[in-house]
Coordinates of C-alpha atoms and ligand atoms in Angstrom, one line a residue:
X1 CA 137.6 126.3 107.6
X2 CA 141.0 124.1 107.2
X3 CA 141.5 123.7 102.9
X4 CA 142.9 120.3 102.0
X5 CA 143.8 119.9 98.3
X6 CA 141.8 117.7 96.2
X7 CA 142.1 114.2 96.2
X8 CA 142.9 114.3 100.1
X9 CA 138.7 115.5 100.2
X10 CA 137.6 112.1 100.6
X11 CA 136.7 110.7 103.7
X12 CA 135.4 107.4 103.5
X13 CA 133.1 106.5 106.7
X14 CA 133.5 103.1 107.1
X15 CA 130.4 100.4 108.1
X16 CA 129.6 100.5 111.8
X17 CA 127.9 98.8 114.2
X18 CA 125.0 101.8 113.6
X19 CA 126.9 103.5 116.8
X20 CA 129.5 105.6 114.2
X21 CA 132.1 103.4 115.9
X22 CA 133.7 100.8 115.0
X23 CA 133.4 97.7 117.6
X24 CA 134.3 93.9 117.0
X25 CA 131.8 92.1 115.4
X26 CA 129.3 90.2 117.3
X27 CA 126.8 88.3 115.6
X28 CA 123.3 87.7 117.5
X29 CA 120.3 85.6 116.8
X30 CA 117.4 87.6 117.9
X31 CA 114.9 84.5 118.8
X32 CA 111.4 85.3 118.8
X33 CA 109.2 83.6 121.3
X34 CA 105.4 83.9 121.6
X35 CA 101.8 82.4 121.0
X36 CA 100.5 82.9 117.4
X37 CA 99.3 86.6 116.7
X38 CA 101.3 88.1 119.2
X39 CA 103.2 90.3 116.6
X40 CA 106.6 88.3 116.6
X41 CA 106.4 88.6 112.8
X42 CA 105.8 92.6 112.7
X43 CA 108.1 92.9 115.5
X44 CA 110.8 91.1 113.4
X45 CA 110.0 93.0 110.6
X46 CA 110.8 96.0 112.2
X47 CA 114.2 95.3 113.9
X48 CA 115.6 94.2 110.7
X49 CA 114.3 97.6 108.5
X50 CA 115.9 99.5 111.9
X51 CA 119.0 97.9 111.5
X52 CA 119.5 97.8 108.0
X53 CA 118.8 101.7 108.3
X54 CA 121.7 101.8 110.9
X55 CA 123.5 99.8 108.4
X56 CA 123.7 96.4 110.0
X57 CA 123.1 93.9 108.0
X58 CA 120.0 92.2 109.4
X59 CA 117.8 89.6 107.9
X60 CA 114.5 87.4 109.0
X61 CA 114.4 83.6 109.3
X62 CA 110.4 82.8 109.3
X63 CA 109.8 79.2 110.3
X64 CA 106.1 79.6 108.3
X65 CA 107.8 80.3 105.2
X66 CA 110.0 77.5 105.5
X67 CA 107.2 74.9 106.9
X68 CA 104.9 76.1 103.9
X69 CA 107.4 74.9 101.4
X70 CA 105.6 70.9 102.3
X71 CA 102.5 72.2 104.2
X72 CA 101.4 75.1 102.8
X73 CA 97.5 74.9 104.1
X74 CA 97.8 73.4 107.4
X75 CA 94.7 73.0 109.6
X76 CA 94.8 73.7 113.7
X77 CA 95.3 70.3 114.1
X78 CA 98.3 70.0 112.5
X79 CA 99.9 72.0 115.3
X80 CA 98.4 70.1 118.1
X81 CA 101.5 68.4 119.7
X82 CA 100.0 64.7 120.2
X83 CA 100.1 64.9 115.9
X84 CA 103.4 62.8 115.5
X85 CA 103.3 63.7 111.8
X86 CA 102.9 67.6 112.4
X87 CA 105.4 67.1 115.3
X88 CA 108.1 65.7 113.0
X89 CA 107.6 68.3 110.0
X90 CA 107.4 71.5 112.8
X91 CA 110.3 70.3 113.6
X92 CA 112.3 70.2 110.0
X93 CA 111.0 73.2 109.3
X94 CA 113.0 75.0 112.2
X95 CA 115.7 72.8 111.3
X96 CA 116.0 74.3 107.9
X97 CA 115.5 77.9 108.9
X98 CA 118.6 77.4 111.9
X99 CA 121.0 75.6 109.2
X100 CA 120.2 78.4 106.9
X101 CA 120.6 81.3 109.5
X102 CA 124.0 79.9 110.3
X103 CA 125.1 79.4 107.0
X104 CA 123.9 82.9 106.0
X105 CA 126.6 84.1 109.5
X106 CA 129.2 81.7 107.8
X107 CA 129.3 83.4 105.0
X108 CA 129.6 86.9 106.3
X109 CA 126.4 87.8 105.5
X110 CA 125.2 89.5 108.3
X111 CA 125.3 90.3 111.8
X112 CA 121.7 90.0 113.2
X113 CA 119.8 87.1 112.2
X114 CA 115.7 87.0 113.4
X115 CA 114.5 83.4 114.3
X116 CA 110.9 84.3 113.8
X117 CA 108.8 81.3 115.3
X118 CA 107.3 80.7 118.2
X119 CA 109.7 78.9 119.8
X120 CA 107.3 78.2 122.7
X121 CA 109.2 75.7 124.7
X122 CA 112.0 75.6 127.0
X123 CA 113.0 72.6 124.8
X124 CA 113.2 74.2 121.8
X125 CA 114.2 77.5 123.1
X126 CA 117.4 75.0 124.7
X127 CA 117.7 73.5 121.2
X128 CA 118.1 77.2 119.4
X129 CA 120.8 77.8 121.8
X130 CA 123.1 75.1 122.0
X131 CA 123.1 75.2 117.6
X132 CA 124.4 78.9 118.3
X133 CA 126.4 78.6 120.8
X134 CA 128.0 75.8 118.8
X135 CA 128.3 78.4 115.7
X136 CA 129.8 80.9 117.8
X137 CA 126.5 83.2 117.8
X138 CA 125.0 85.1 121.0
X139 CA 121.6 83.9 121.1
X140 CA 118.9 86.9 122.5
X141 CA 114.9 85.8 123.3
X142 CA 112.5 88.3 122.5
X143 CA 109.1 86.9 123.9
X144 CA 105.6 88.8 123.1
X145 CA 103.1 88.0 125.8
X146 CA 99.5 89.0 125.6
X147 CA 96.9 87.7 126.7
X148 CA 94.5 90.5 126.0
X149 CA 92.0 88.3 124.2
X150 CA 90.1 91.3 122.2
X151 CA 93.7 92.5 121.1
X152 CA 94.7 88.6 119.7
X153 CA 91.0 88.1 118.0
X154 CA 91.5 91.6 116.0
X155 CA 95.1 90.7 115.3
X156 CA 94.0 87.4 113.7
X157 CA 91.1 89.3 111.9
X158 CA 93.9 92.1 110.6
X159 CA 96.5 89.7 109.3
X160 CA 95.8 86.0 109.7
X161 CA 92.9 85.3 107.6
X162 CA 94.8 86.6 104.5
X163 CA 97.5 84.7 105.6
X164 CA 98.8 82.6 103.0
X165 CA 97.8 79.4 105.0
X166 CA 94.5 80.6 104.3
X167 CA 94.2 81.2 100.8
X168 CA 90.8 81.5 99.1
X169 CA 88.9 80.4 102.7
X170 CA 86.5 82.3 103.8
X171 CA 87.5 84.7 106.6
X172 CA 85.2 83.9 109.5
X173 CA 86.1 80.0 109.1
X174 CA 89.6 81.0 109.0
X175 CA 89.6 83.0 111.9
X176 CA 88.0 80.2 114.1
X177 CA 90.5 77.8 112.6
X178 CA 93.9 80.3 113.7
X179 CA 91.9 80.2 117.3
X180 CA 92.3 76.8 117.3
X181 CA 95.6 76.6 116.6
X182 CA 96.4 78.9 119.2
X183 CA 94.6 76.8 121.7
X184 CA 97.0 74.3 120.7
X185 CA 100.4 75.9 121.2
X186 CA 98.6 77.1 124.6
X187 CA 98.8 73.5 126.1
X188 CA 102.5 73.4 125.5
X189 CA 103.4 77.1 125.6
X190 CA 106.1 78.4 128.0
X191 CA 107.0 81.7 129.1
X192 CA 110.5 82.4 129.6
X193 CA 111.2 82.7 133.4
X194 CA 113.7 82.2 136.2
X195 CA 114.6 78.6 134.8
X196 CA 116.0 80.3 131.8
X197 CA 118.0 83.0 134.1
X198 CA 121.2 82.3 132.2
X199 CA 119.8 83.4 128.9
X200 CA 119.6 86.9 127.2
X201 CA 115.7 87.9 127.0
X202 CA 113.6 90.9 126.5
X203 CA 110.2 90.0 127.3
X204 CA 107.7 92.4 126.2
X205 CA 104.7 92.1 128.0
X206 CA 101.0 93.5 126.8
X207 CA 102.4 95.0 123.8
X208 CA 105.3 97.4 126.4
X209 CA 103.4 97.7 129.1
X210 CA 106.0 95.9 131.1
X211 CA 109.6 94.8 129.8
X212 CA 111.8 92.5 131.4
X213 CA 115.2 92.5 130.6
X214 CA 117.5 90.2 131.3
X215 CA 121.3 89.5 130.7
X216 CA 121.6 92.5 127.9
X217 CA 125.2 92.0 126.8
X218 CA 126.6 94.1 124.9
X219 CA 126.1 97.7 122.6
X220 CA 123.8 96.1 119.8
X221 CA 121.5 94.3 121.9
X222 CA 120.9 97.0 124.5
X223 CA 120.1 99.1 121.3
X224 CA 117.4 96.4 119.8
X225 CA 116.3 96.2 123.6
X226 CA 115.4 100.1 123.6
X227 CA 114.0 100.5 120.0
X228 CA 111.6 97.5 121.1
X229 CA 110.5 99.5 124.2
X230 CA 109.5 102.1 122.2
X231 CA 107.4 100.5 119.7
X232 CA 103.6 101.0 119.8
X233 CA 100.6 99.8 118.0
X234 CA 98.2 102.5 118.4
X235 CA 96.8 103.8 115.0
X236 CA 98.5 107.1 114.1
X237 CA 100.0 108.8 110.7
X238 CA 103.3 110.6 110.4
X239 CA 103.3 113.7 108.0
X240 CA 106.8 114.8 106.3
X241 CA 107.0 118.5 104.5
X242 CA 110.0 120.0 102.8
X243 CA 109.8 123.6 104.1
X244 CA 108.5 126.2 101.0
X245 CA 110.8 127.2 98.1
X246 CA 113.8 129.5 99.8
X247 CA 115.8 131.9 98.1
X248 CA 118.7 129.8 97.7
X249 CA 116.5 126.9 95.7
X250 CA 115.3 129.8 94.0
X251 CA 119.3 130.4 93.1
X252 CA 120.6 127.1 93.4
X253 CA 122.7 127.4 96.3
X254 CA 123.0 124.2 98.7
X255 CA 122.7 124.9 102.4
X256 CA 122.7 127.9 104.3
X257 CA 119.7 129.5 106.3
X258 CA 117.7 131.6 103.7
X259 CA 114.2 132.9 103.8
X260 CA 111.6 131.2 102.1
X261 CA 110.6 133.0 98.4
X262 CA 107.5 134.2 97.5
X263 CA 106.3 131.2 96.5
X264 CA 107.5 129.8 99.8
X265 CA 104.8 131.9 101.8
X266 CA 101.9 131.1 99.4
X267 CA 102.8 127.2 100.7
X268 CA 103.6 128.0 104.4
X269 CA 99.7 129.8 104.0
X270 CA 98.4 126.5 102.2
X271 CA 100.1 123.9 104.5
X272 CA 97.2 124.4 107.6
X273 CA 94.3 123.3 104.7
X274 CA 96.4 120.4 103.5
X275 CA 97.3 119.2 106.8
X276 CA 93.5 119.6 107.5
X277 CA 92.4 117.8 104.7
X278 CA 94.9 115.0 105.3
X279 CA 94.7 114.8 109.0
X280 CA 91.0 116.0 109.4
X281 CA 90.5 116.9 113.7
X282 CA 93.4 115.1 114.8
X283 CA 96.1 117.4 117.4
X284 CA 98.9 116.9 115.2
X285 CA 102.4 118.1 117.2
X286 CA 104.5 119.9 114.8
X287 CA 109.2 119.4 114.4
X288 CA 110.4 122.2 112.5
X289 CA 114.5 122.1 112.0
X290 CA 116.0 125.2 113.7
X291 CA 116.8 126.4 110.0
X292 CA 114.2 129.6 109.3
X293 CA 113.2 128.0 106.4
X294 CA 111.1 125.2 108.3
X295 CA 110.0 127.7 111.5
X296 CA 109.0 130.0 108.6
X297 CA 107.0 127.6 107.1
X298 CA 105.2 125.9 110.0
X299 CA 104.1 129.5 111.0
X300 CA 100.2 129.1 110.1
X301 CA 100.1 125.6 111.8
X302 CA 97.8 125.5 115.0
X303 CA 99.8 123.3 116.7
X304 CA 102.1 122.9 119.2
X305 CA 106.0 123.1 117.5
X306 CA 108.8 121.8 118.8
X307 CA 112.8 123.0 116.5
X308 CA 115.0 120.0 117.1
X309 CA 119.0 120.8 115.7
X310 CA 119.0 117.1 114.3
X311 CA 116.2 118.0 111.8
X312 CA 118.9 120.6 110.2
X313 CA 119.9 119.9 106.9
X314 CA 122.7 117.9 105.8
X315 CA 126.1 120.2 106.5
X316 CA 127.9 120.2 103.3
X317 CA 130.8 122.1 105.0
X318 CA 133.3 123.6 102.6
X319 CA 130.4 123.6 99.8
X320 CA 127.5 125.7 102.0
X321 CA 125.9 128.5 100.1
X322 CA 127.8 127.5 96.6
X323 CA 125.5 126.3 93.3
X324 CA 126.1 122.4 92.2
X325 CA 127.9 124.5 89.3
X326 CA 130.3 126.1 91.9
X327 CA 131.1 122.6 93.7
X328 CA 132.3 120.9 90.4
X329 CA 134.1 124.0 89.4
X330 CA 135.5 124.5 93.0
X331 CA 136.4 120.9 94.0
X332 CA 135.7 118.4 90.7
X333 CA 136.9 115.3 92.4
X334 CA 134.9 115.8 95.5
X335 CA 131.5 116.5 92.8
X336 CA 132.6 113.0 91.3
X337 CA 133.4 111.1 94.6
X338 CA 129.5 112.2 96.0
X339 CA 128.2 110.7 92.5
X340 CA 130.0 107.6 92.9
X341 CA 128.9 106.8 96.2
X342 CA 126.4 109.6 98.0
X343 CA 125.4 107.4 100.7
X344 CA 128.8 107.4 102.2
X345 CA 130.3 111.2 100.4
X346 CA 131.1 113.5 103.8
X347 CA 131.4 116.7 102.6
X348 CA 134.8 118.6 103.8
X349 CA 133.7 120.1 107.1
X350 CA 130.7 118.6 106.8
X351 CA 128.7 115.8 106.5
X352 CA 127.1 112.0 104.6
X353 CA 124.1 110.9 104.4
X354 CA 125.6 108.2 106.6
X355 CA 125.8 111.1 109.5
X356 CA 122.6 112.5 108.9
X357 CA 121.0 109.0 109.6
X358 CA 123.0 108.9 112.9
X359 CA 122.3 111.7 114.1
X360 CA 118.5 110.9 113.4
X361 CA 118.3 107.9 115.6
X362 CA 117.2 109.3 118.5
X363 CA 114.4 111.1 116.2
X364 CA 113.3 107.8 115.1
X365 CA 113.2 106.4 118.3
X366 CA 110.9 109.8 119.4
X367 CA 108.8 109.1 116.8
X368 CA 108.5 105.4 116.8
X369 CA 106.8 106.1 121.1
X370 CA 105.1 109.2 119.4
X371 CA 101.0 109.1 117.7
X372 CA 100.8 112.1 115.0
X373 CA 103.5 114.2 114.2
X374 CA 103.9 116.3 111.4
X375 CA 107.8 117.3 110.5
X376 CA 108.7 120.1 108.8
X377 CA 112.7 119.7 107.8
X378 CA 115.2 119.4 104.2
X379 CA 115.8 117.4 101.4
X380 CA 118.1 115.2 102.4
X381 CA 117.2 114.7 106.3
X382 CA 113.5 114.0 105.0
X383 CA 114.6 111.3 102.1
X384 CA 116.8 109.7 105.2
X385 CA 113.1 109.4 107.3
X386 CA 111.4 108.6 104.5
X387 CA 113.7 105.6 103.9
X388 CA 113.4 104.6 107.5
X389 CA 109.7 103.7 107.3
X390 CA 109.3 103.2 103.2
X391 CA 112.6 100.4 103.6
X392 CA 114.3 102.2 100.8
X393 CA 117.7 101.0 100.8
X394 CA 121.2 103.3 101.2
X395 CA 122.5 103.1 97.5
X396 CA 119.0 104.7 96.0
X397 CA 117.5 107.3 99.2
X398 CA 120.1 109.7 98.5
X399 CA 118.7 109.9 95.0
X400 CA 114.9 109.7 95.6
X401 CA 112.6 113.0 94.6
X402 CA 111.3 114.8 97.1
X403 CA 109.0 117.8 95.8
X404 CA 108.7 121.0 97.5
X405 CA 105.2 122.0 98.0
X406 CA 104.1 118.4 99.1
X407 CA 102.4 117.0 102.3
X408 CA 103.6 113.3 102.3
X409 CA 101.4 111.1 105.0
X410 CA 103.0 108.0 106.0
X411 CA 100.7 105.5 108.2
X412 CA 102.0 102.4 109.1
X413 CA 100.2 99.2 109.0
X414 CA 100.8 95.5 110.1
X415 CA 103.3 94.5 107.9
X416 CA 104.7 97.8 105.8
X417 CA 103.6 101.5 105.5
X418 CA 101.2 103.1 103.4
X419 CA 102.1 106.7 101.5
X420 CA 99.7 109.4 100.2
X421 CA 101.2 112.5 98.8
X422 CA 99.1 116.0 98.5
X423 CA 100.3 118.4 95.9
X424 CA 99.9 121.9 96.9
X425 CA 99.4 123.2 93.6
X426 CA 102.0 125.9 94.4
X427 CA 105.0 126.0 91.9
X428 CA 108.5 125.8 92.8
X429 CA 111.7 125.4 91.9
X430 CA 113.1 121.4 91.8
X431 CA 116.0 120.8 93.7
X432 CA 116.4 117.5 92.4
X433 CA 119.7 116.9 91.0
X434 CA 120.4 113.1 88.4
X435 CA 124.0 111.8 88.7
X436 CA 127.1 114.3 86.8
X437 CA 124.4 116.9 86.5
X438 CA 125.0 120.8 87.4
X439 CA 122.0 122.0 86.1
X440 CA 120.6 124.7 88.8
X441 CA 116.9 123.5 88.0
X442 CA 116.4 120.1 86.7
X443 CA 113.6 118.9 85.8
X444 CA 113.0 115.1 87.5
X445 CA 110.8 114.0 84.7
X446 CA 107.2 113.5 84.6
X447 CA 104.4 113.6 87.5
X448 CA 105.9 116.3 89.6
X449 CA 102.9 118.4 91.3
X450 CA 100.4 116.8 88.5
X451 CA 98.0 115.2 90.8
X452 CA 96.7 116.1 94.3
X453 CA 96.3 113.2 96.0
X454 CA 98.3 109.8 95.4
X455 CA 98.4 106.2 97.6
X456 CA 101.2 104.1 97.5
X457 CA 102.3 106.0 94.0
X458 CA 98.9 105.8 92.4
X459 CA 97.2 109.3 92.0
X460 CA 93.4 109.3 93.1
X461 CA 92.0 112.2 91.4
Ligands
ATP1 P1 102.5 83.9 114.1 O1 103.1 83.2 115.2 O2 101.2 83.3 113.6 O3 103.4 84.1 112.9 P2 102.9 86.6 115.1 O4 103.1 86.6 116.5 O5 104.1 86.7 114.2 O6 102.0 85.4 114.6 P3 102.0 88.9 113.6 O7 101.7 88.2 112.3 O8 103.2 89.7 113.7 O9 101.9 87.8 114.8 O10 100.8 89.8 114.1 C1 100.6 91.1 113.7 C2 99.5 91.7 114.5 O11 100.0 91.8 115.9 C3 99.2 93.1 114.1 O12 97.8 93.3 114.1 C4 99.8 94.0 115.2 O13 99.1 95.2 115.4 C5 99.8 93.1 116.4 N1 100.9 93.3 117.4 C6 102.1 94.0 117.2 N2 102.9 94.0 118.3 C7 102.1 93.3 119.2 C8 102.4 93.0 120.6 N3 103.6 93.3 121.1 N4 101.5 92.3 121.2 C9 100.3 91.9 120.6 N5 100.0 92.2 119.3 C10 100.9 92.9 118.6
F6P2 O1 119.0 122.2 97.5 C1 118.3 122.1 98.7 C2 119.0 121.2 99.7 O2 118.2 121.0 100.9 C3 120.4 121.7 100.1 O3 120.5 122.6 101.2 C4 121.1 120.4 100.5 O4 122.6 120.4 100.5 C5 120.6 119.5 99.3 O5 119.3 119.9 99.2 C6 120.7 118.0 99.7 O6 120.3 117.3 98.5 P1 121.5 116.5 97.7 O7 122.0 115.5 98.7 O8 120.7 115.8 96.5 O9 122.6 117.4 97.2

């Protein structure tokens, strides 16, 4: 390995475009089309915790929010069209959310903006792309169309009726009420087609069953278009594991390929009953890294396994197999530099957290057309999925405790992700490490391993 003095250690990796390359900057309004309750708002939801993962700055614009500001309980017929009144105020409301999303692109806030309404007209759509156009923004549709009546009646019953337009009403009435209102976008809805060839779409139809692209420009749409043709809504759970203590935790030593300890086996042994009681019958398919550490420690799982190289731990290069100790001793302004800014600290010959989420992508993407998957992988590549679907953004996930000996279930729900953890009781080391520490074992403060079961932070037993 090449030895470059101190001081020239520091490699910054600039912002991208979420490629690793630098491109020009285009900025895109990602305009959501659809019929109430198609999932335009979880749709958006998702794009923009992608991107922001990929480090493009991403951000929603929800018409509702901005139309609740002067009509916060509205009732169906407030959205019928021959309702002047409702007409006019529908009407501000997108008015307000467009001069906001362009202000928010004036002021170099961002680079994908998500118009999330239902922009259900040809008019409107037309409207949306002439105010872009004019502020120098690509415009791309993304229209949900499903007409899978059992589908739309249990997505009002899972997420309308505790809408905030329906606070304190009872459910069923509510229910019937956001039918209503559907019927009356219905009468004026309109499905992008060959009239609007000369825009950019994706139209997702029956939740992916079919997608119709059209007029995909350029690197960053093409990568929205595929990470929305992999999206699912089936109900499934992904499980994250450390693998069990190694010998190098047990020492201190970063990286390398170790063993697991002792302690290590007990857990690898354990790990079949956790995952049983966590994930009851269910064929879970198992990712190890192709590090010993994690094939060791998915040995007892009856499940198919699958070793993928991007699941290795970070490469920390020039500082693989040395203590946190060694590293300041060895190379004190590199030890300060990671402090200062982890997220983006490349380790000589090695790698960032930035890299690791990179080369991740296409694990996401796996797992966002995947049901139940348990993965078995390290510290750092685990906190990086862990922010992916928690939201957790890039200054703090470097810094986030991740226990050994823990089963973490992640399921994902309408509009976020839910977490229970499950202690193995087994002891370990901590490989936890605070800022301008060097302490070979520190302890991350209270509630490690205490409790066998917690949701969403909150133990249960
Ligand atoms: P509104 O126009 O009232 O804001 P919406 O289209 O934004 O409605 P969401 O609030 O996102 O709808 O609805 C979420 C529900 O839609 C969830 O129950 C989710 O499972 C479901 N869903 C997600 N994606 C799709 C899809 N492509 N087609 C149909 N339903 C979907
Ligand atoms: O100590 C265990 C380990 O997985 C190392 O192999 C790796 O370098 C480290 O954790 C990553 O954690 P941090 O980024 O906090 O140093």
């Amino acid at each position: 390995m090449r030895k470059v003095p101190d001081g020239q250690m520091m490699r910054p990796n600039r912002k991208t475009n979420g490629s690793g390359i630098q491109a020009p900057e285009t900025r895109i309004c990602v305009v959501m089309v659809g019929l109430p309750a198609r999932g335009k708002s979880l749709i958006a939801q998702k794009v923009v915790r992608y991107l922001r993962w990929l480090s493009v700055d991403a951000k929603t614009f929800n018409v509702g929010q901005y139309r609740r500001t002067t009509t916060p309980n509205p009732s169906a017929e407030f959205f019928d069209t021959s309702n002047a009144e409702g007409e006019r105020m529908r009407k501000a409301a997108a008015e307000a959310a467009v001069t906001d999303m362009i202000k928010w692109f004036d002021n170099g806030e961002g680079l994908v903006a998500i118009l999330d309404a239902t922009n259900s007209t040809k008019a409107r759509r037309r409207w949306i792309q002439d105010r872009c156009d004019a502020a120098n923004v690509q415009t791309m549709f993304v229209e949900s169309k499903c007409d899978d009546e059992e589908l739309v009646m249990s997505n009002i019953k899972e997420v309308k009726t505790t809408s905030p337009d329906y606070l304190g009403q009872d459910p069923e009435v509510a229910a019937q009420d956001f039918r209503k209102r559907i019927r009356n976008y219905e009468k004026v809805y309109e499905t992008l087609d060959e009239d609007e060839a000369d825009l950019t779409y994706c139209k997702l139809i029956d939740v992916g069953h079919q997608v119709i692209i059209n007029k995909i420009q350029d690197y960053l749409q093409s990568r929205v278009v595929y990470y929305l043709m992999n999206l699912h809504i089936k109900p499934r759970s992904i499980w994250l594991s450390r693998h069990g203590e190694s010998e190098y935790n047990l020492s201190g030593k970063i990286g390398g390929d170790a063993n697991i300890s002792e302690r290590g086996q007990m857990y690898a042994k354990k790990l079949p009953e956790i995952v049983k009681q966590s994930a009851g019958d269910l064929e879970l398919t198992v990712w190890t890294s192709t590090l010993k550490r994690t094939i060791q420690t998915s040995k007892y799982l009856p499940f198919e396994k699958l070793s993928w190289k991007a699941l290795d731990e970070l490469d920390s290069g020039v500082c693989d197999s040395l203590t946190y100790a060694e590293i300041e001793e060895r190379y004190p302004a590199d030890f300060k530099a990671r402090d200062d800014d982890k997220y983006n600290y490349r380790y000589l010959g090695g790698e960032s957290y930035r890299d690791v989420v990179i080369r991740l992508e296409p694990i996401i993407m796996e797992l966002e057309r995947s049901e139940n998957i348990l993965i078995v992988t390290h510290q750092a590549v685990l906190r990086c999925i862990y922010a992916y679907f928690m939201g957790v953004d890039q200054a703090k996930s470097p810094w986030m405790e991740v226990p050994l000996h823990t089963l973490i279930k992640l399921s994902p729900r309408a509009y976020g992700t839910q977490e229970e953890r499950y202690s193995a009781k087994i002891p370990a080391v901590s490989t936890w490490r605070g800022k301008g520490s060097k302490a070979q074992h520190e302890d991350p403060g209270p509630g490690q391993g205490t409790v066998d079961i917690e949701v969403n932070g909150k133990p249960t037993k």
